[in-house]
Short mmCIF file of C-alpha atoms and ligand atoms in Angstrom, two decimals:
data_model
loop_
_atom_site.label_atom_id
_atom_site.label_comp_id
_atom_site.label_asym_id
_atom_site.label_seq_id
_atom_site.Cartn_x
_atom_site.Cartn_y
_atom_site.Cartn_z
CA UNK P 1 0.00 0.00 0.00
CA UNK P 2 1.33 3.42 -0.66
CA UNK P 3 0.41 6.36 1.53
CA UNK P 4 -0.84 9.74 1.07
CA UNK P 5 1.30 11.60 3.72
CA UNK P 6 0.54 15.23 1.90
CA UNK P 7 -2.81 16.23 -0.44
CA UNK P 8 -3.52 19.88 -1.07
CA UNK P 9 -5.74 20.97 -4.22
CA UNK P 10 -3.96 23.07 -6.51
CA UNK P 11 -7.23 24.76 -8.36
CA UNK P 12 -10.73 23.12 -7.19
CA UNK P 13 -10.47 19.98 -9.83
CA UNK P 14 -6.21 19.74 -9.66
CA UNK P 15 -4.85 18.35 -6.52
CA UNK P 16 -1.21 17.07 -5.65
CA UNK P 17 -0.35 14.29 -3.41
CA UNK P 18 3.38 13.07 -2.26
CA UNK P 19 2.49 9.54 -1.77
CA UNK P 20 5.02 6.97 0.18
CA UNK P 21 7.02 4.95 -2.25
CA UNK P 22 10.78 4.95 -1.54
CA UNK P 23 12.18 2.43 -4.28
CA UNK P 24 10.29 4.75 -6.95
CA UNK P 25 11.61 7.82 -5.42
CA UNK P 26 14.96 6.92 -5.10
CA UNK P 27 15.12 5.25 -9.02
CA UNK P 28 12.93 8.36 -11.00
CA UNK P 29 14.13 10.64 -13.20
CA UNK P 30 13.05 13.31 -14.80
CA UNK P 31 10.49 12.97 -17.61
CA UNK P 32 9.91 9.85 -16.34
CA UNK P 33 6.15 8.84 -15.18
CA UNK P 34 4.37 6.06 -12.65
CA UNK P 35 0.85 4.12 -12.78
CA UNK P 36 -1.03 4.89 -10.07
CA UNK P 37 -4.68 1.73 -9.04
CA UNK P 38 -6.28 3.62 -6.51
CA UNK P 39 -7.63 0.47 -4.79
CA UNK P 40 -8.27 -3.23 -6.08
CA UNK P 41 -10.76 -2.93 -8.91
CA UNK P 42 -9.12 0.51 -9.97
CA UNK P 43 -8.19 1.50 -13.54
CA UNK P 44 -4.36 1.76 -14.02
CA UNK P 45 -3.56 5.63 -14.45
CA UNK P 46 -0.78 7.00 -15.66
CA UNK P 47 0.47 10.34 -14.12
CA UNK P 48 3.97 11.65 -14.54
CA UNK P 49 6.11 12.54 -11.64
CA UNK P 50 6.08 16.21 -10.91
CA UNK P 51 8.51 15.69 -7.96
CA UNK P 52 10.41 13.19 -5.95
CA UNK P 53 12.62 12.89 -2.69
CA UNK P 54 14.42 9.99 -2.44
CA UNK P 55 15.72 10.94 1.41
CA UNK P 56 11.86 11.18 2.31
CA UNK P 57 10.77 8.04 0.26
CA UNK P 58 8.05 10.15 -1.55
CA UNK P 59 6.54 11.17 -4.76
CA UNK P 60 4.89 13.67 -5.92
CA UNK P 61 1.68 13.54 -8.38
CA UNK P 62 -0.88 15.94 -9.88
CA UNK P 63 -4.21 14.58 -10.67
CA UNK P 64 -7.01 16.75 -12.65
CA UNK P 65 -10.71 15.23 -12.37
CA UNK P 66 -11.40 14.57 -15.79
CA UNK P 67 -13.26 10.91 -15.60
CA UNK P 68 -14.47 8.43 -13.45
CA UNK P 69 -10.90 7.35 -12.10
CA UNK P 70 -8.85 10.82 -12.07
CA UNK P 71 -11.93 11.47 -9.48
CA UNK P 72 -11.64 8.85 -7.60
CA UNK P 73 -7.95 9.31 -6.95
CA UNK P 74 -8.55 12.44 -6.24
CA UNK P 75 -11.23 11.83 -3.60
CA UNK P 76 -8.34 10.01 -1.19
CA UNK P 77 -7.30 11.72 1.46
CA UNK P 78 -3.79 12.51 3.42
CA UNK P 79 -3.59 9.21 5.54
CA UNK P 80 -5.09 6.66 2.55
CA UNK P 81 -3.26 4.54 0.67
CA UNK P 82 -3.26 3.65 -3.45
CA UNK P 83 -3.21 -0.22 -3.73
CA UNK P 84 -0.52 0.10 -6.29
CA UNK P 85 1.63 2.77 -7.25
CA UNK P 86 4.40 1.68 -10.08
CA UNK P 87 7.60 3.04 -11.76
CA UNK P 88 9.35 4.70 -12.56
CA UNK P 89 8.44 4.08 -15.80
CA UNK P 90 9.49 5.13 -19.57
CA UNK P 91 12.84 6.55 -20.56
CA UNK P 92 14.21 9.49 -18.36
CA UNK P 93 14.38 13.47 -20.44
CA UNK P 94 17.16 13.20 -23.14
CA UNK P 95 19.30 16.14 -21.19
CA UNK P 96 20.02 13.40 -18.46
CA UNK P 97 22.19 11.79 -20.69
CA UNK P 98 24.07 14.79 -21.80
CA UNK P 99 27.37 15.81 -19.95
CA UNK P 100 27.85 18.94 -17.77
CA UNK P 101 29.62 20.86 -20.78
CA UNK P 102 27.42 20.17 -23.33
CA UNK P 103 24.75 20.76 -20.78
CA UNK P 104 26.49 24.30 -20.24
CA UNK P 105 26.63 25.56 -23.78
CA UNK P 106 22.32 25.07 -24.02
CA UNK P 107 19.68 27.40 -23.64
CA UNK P 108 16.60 26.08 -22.68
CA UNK P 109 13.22 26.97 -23.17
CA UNK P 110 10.22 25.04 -21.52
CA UNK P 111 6.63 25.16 -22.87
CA UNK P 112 4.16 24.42 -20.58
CA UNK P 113 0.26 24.14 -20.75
CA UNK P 114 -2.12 23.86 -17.84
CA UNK P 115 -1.36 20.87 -15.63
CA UNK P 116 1.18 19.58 -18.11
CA UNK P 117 3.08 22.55 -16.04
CA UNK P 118 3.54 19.93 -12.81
CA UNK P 119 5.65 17.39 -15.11
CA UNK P 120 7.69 20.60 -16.07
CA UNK P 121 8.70 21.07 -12.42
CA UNK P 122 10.94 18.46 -12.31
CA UNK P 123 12.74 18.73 -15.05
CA UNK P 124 13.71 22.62 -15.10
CA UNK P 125 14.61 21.79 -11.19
CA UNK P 126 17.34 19.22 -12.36
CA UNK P 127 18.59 21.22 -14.87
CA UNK P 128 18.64 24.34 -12.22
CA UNK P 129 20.53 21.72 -9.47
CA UNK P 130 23.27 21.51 -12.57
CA UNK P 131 23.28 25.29 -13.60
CA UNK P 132 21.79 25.23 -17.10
CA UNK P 133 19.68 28.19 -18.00
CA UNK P 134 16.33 27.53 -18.40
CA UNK P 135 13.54 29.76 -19.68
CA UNK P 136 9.71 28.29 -18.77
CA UNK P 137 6.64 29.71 -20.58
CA UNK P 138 3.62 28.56 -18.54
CA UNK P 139 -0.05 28.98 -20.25
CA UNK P 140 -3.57 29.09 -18.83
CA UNK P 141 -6.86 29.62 -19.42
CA UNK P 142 -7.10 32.14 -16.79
CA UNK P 143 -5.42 33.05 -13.68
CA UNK P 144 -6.98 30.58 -11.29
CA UNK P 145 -5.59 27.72 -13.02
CA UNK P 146 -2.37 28.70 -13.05
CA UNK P 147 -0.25 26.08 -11.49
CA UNK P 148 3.57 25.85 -10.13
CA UNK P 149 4.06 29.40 -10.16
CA UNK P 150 6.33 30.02 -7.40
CA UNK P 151 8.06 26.17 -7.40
CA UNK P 152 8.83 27.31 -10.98
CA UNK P 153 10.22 30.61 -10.47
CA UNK P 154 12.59 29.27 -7.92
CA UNK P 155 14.23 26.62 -10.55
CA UNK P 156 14.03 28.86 -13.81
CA UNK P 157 15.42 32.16 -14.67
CA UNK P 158 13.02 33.36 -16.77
CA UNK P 159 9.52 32.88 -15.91
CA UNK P 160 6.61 33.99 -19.02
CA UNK P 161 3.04 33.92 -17.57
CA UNK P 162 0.56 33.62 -20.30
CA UNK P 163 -3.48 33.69 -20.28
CA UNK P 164 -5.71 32.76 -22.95
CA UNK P 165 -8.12 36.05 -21.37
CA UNK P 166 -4.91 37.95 -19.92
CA UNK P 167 -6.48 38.02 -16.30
CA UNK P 168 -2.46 37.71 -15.80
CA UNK P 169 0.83 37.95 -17.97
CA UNK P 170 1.14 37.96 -21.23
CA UNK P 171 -2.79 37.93 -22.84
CA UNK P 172 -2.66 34.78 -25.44
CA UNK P 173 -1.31 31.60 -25.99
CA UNK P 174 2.39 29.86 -25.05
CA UNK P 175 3.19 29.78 -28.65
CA UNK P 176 2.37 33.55 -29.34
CA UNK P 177 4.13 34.15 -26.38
CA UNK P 178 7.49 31.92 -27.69
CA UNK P 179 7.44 34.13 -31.05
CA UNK P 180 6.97 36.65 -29.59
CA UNK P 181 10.63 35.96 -27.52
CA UNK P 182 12.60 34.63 -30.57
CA UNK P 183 11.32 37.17 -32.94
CA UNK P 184 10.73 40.71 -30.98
CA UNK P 185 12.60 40.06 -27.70
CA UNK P 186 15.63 38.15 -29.46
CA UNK P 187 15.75 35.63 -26.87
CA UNK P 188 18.15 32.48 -28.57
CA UNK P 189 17.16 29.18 -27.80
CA UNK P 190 18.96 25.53 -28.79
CA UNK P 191 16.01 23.59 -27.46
CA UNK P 192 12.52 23.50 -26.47
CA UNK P 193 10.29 20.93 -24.57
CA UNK P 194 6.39 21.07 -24.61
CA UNK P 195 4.53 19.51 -21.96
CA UNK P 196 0.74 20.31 -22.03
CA UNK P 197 -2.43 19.06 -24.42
CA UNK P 198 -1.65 16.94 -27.64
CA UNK P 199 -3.54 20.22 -29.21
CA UNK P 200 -0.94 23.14 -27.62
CA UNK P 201 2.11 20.50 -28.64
CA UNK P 202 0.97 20.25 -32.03
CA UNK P 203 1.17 23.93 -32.40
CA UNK P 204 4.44 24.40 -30.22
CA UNK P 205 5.56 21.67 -32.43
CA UNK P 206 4.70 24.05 -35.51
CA UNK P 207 6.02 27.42 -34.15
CA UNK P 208 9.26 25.47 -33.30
CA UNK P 209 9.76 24.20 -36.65
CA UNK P 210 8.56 27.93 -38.24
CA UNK P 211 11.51 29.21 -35.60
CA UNK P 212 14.00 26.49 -36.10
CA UNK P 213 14.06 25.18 -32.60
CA UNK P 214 13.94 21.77 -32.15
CA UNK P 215 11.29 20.62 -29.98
CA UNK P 216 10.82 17.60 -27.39
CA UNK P 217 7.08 16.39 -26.40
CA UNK P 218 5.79 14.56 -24.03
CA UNK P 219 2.95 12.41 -25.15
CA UNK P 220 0.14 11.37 -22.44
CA UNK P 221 -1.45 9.02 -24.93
CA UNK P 222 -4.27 6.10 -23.50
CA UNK P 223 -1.93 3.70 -21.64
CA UNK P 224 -3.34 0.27 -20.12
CA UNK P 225 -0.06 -1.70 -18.75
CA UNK P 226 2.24 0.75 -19.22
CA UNK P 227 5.27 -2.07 -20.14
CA UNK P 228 4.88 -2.07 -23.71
CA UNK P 229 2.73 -5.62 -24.24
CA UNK P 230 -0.94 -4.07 -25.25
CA UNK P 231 -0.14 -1.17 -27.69
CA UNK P 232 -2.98 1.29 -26.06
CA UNK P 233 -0.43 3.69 -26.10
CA UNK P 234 0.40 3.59 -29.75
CA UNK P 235 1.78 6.41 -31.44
CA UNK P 236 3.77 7.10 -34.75
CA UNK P 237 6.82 8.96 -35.13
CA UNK P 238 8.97 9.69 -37.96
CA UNK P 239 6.69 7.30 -40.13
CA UNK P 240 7.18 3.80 -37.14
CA UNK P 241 5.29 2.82 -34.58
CA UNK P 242 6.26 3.54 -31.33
CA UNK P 243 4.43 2.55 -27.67
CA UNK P 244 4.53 5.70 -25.91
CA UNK P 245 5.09 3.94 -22.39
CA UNK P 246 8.87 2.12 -23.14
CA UNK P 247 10.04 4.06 -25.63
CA UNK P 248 8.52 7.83 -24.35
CA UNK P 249 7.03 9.76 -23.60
CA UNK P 250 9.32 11.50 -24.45
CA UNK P 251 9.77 12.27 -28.77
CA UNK P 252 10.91 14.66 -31.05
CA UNK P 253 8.18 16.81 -31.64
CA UNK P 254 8.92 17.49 -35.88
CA UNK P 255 8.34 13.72 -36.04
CA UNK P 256 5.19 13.24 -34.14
CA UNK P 257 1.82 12.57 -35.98
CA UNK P 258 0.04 14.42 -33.89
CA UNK P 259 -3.24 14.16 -35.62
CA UNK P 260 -3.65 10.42 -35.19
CA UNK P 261 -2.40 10.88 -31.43
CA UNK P 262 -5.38 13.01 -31.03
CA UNK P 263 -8.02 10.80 -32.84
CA UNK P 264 -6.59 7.82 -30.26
CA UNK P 265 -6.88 9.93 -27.39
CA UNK P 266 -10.60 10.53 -28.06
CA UNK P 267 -11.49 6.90 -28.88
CA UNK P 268 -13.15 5.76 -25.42
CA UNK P 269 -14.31 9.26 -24.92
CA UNK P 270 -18.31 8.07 -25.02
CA UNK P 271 -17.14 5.27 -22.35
CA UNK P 272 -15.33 7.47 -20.09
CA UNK P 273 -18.29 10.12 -20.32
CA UNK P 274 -20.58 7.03 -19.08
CA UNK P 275 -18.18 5.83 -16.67
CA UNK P 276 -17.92 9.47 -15.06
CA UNK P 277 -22.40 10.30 -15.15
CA UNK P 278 -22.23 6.26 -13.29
CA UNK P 279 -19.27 6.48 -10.87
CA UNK P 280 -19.32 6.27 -7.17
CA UNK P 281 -16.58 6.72 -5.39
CA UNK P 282 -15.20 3.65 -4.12
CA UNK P 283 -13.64 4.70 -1.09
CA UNK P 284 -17.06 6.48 -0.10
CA UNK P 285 -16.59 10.21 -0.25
CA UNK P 286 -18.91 10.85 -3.44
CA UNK P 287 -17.56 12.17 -6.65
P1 NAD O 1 -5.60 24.09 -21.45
O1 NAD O 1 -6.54 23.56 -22.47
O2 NAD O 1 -6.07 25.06 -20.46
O3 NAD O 1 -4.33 24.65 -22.22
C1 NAD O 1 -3.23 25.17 -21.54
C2 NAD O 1 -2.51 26.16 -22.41
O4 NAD O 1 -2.03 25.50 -23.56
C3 NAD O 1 -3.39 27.29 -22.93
O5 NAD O 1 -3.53 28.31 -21.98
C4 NAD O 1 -2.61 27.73 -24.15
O6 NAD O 1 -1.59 28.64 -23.83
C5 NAD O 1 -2.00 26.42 -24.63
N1 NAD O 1 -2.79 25.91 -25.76
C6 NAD O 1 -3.96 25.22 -25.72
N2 NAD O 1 -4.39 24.99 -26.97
C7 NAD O 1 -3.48 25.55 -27.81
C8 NAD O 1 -3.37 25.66 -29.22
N3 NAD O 1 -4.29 25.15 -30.05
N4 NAD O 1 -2.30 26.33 -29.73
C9 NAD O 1 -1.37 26.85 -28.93
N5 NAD O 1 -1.41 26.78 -27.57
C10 NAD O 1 -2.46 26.14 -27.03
O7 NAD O 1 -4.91 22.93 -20.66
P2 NAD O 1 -5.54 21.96 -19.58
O8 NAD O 1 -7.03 21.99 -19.63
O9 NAD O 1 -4.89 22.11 -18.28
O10 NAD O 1 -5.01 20.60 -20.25
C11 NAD O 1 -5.33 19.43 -19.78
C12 NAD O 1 -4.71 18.41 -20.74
O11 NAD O 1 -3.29 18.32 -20.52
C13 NAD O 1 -5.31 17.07 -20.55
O12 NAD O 1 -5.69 16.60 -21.82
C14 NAD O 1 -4.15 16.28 -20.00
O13 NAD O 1 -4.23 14.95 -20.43
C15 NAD O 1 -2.96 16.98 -20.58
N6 NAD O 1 -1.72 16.71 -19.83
C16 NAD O 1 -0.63 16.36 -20.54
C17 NAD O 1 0.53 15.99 -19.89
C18 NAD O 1 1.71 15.53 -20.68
O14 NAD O 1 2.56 14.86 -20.13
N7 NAD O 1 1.78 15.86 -21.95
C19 NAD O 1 0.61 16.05 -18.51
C20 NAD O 1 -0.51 16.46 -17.79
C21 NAD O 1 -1.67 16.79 -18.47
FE1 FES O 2 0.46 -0.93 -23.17
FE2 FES O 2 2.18 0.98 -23.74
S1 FES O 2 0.53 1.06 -22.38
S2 FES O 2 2.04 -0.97 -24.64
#
């Protein structure tokens, strides 16, 4: 069983939780994500890691309600345990693998949209620990949902705000907002990563290519066992199949067919629409 020791909710449907698991928090990496069964007949979920300690044996996940399942992990409590919490799993960010000097000639720019912004975290923190500079656009539809703020602009050392109705920052999306930096501001970048909906990483992906950055994505595609054996998580990249949970998330964005990825990630959407108007919480706190 894996505890809850922390829960707070970042917006009213977002909440984080640092859940016991030592052996995970001790092996992840950044980019890297876990499966979280909330109890025995649970649906496997897969979140990515927006933090981990290995000292305290905890992790650190963000859950949005958005069906049945995200719901009901989001209705435990500090003190309740998951029945199964597993990773790390999926191939750590490619700058893990780079060395400190070719780490130290990059400039970094991170695009992140709406709760993709927890996964972010991580990863701009690591890259902080080692001294890279890192730039991190964050976009929202509106102030309230802005998440990570102030973890993020203690790791980064830029920090762009954007709002699709400019209640804060910069009034538009993350990819206006990254032209706008490479083309008015003259910020120089060597790489980007996206993190956010397949929709705002398709376009990231185009802006990147119109600005000749190369782009990473993260792709949070349907995902059943998560060890590469059922193919749920499908997805093709540079013309090949690839499953998402083994060889990912993480991909070069130019190479991603994005529109596919989409039509995947809306096949069950009638079920899980069913499964949400039908579900009661199994651990007895209502929806
Ligand atoms: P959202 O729809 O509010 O979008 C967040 C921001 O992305 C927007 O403010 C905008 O700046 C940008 N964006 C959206 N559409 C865009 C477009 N067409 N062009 C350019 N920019 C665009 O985000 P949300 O509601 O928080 O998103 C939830 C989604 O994020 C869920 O589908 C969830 O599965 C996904 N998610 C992905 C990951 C990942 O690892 N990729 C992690 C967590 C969540
Ligand atoms: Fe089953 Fe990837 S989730 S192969």
């Amino acid at each position: 069983m894996y505890k809850i020791v922390r829960k707070d909710m970042l917006t009213p449907t977002i909440c984080r939780m640092k859940v016991e698991a030592p052996r995970l928090a001790s092996a992840a990496q950044p980019g890297q994500f876990l499966i979280v069964r909330a109890d025995e007949q649970g649906e496997r979920i897969p979140l990515t890691i927006s933090d981990y300690d290995a000292e305290a044996g905890t992790v650190t996940i963000v859950t949005q309600k958005i069906g049945a399942s995200t719901s009901e992990i989001c209705s435990y409590e500090e003190g309740d345990s998951f029945a199964d919490v597993v990773g790390p799993l999926g191939i750590p960010s490619d700058f893990t693998e780079k060395s400190a000097e070719e780490l130290a000639s990059k400039k970094y720019v991170f695009i992140a949209g709406g709760v993709g912004t927890a996964p972010v975290y991580p990863q701009v923190k690591w890259l902080h620990e080692r001294g890279v500079a890192v730039d991190v656009i964050i976009g929202a539809k509106t102030k309230d949902l802005i998440i990570y703020k102030e973890e993020m602009e203690s790791v980064c050392d830029n920090l762009y705000i954007c709002t699709d109705d400019g209640s804060e920052g910069f009034k538009g999306l993350v990819t206006a907002m990254l032209e706008k930096l490479v083309n008015e501001d003259g910020k120089k970048y060597d790489q980007a990563i996206a993190i956010g909906p397949m929709i705002m990483m398709k376009f990231a992906t185009l802006t990147c290519r119109k600005l000749e950055l190369p782009v990473i994505v993260s792709l949070n595609t349907l995902m059943v066992d998560g060890t590469g054996m059922c193919g749920a998580c499908r997805v093709t990249v540079g013309g090949k199949v690839r499953f998402a949970c083994v060889e990912g998330p993480e991909f070069d964005g130019y190479l991603v067919d994005f529109d596919e990825a989409m039509r995947r990630q809306r096949m069950y959407c009638t079920e899980e629409r069913e499964a949400t108007e039908h579900h009661t919480c199994r651990i007895g706190r209502g929806k």
